[in-house]
Short mmCIF file of N, CA and C in Angstrom, two decimals:
data_model
loop_
_atom_site.label_atom_id
_atom_site.label_comp_id
_atom_site.label_asym_id
_atom_site.label_seq_id
_atom_site.Cartn_x
_atom_site.Cartn_y
_atom_site.Cartn_z
N MET A 1 -14.13 18.65 5.90
CA MET A 1 -12.98 18.09 5.27
C MET A 1 -11.75 18.23 6.28
N GLY A 2 -11.71 17.40 7.21
CA GLY A 2 -10.64 17.48 8.18
C GLY A 2 -10.30 16.07 8.74
N LYS A 3 -9.94 16.12 9.98
CA LYS A 3 -9.52 14.81 10.61
C LYS A 3 -10.69 13.90 10.75
N GLY A 4 -11.96 14.35 10.91
CA GLY A 4 -13.10 13.58 11.08
C GLY A 4 -13.62 12.96 9.74
N ASP A 5 -13.11 13.45 8.63
CA ASP A 5 -13.71 13.03 7.28
C ASP A 5 -12.81 11.83 6.88
N LYS A 6 -13.37 10.65 6.86
CA LYS A 6 -12.69 9.41 6.49
C LYS A 6 -12.38 9.33 4.98
N ARG A 7 -12.91 10.25 4.22
CA ARG A 7 -12.66 10.17 2.73
C ARG A 7 -11.38 10.86 2.37
N THR A 8 -10.90 11.72 3.25
CA THR A 8 -9.67 12.46 2.90
C THR A 8 -8.48 11.77 3.50
N LYS A 9 -7.25 12.10 3.00
CA LYS A 9 -6.01 11.57 3.36
C LYS A 9 -5.77 11.87 4.85
N ARG A 10 -6.04 13.06 5.29
CA ARG A 10 -5.79 13.51 6.65
C ARG A 10 -6.74 12.69 7.54
N GLY A 11 -7.97 12.46 7.17
CA GLY A 11 -8.86 11.61 7.99
C GLY A 11 -8.53 10.28 8.13
N LYS A 12 -7.93 9.68 7.02
CA LYS A 12 -7.44 8.27 7.09
C LYS A 12 -6.16 8.19 7.92
N ILE A 13 -5.38 9.05 7.94
CA ILE A 13 -4.22 9.13 8.85
C ILE A 13 -4.66 9.18 10.31
N PHE A 14 -5.62 10.05 10.61
CA PHE A 14 -6.13 10.19 11.89
C PHE A 14 -6.87 8.88 12.42
N SER A 15 -7.61 8.26 11.51
CA SER A 15 -8.37 7.07 11.98
C SER A 15 -7.56 5.79 11.78
N GLY A 16 -6.44 5.85 11.03
CA GLY A 16 -5.59 4.70 10.87
C GLY A 16 -6.04 3.73 9.76
N SER A 17 -6.85 4.20 8.84
CA SER A 17 -7.24 3.34 7.76
C SER A 17 -6.60 3.66 6.40
N PHE A 18 -6.77 2.78 5.50
CA PHE A 18 -6.14 3.00 4.17
C PHE A 18 -7.19 2.95 3.13
N GLY A 19 -6.91 3.38 1.90
CA GLY A 19 -7.81 3.34 0.88
C GLY A 19 -7.20 4.00 -0.43
N LYS A 20 -8.05 4.54 -1.22
CA LYS A 20 -7.61 5.10 -2.52
C LYS A 20 -6.77 6.39 -2.28
N LYS A 21 -7.12 7.18 -1.33
CA LYS A 21 -6.45 8.43 -1.10
C LYS A 21 -5.17 8.13 -0.25
N ARG A 22 -5.12 7.09 0.52
CA ARG A 22 -3.98 6.67 1.32
C ARG A 22 -3.72 5.27 1.23
N PRO A 23 -3.00 4.85 0.19
CA PRO A 23 -2.67 3.44 -0.06
C PRO A 23 -1.59 2.97 0.95
N LYS A 24 -1.64 1.66 1.19
CA LYS A 24 -0.68 1.02 2.05
C LYS A 24 0.72 0.94 1.53
N ASN A 25 0.78 0.51 0.19
CA ASN A 25 2.13 0.28 -0.43
C ASN A 25 2.35 1.22 -1.54
N LYS A 26 3.32 1.99 -1.37
CA LYS A 26 3.60 3.09 -2.33
C LYS A 26 4.17 2.53 -3.70
N LYS A 27 4.77 1.37 -3.58
CA LYS A 27 5.31 0.76 -4.88
C LYS A 27 4.19 0.30 -5.76
N ILE A 28 3.07 -0.25 -5.21
CA ILE A 28 1.93 -0.58 -6.04
C ILE A 28 1.27 0.54 -6.66
N VAL A 29 1.24 1.72 -5.95
CA VAL A 29 0.62 2.96 -6.47
C VAL A 29 1.43 3.45 -7.72
N LYS A 30 2.77 3.41 -7.64
CA LYS A 30 3.59 3.84 -8.70
C LYS A 30 3.34 2.91 -9.94
N GLN A 31 3.20 1.65 -9.70
CA GLN A 31 2.99 0.64 -10.79
C GLN A 31 1.60 0.85 -11.43
N VAL A 32 0.57 1.13 -10.66
CA VAL A 32 -0.74 1.33 -11.21
C VAL A 32 -0.80 2.57 -12.00
N LYS A 33 -0.17 3.67 -11.52
CA LYS A 33 -0.20 4.93 -12.25
C LYS A 33 0.51 4.81 -13.62
N GLU A 34 1.70 4.04 -13.62
CA GLU A 34 2.33 3.84 -14.90
C GLU A 34 1.44 3.01 -15.85
N GLU A 35 0.68 2.02 -15.39
CA GLU A 35 -0.12 1.29 -16.24
C GLU A 35 -1.37 2.03 -16.74
N ALA A 36 -1.87 3.06 -15.93
CA ALA A 36 -2.96 3.83 -16.39
C ALA A 36 -2.53 4.89 -17.31
N ASN A 37 -1.35 5.37 -17.28
CA ASN A 37 -0.76 6.37 -18.23
C ASN A 37 0.35 5.90 -18.99
N PRO A 38 0.19 5.07 -20.02
CA PRO A 38 1.38 4.60 -20.75
C PRO A 38 1.96 5.66 -21.57
N THR A 39 3.36 5.72 -21.71
CA THR A 39 3.89 6.68 -22.46
C THR A 39 3.87 6.33 -23.88
N GLU A 40 3.86 5.05 -24.27
CA GLU A 40 3.81 4.75 -25.69
C GLU A 40 2.34 4.55 -26.11
N LYS A 41 1.96 5.25 -27.20
CA LYS A 41 0.61 5.14 -27.69
C LYS A 41 0.50 3.94 -28.69
N SER A 42 -0.37 3.08 -28.42
CA SER A 42 -0.55 1.92 -29.33
C SER A 42 -1.66 2.31 -30.35
N GLU A 43 -1.32 2.37 -31.68
CA GLU A 43 -2.18 2.74 -32.76
C GLU A 43 -2.23 1.62 -33.74
#
């Protein structure tokens, strides 16, 4: 689990790739997290 491991954030930074652990656009990540965890409960 270091620079050589492409599944980790550090490995992705080292290899220059993007994915679930290291997304390209931070705005999209915020939006996705808000949609996944809504504050209002629909009952």
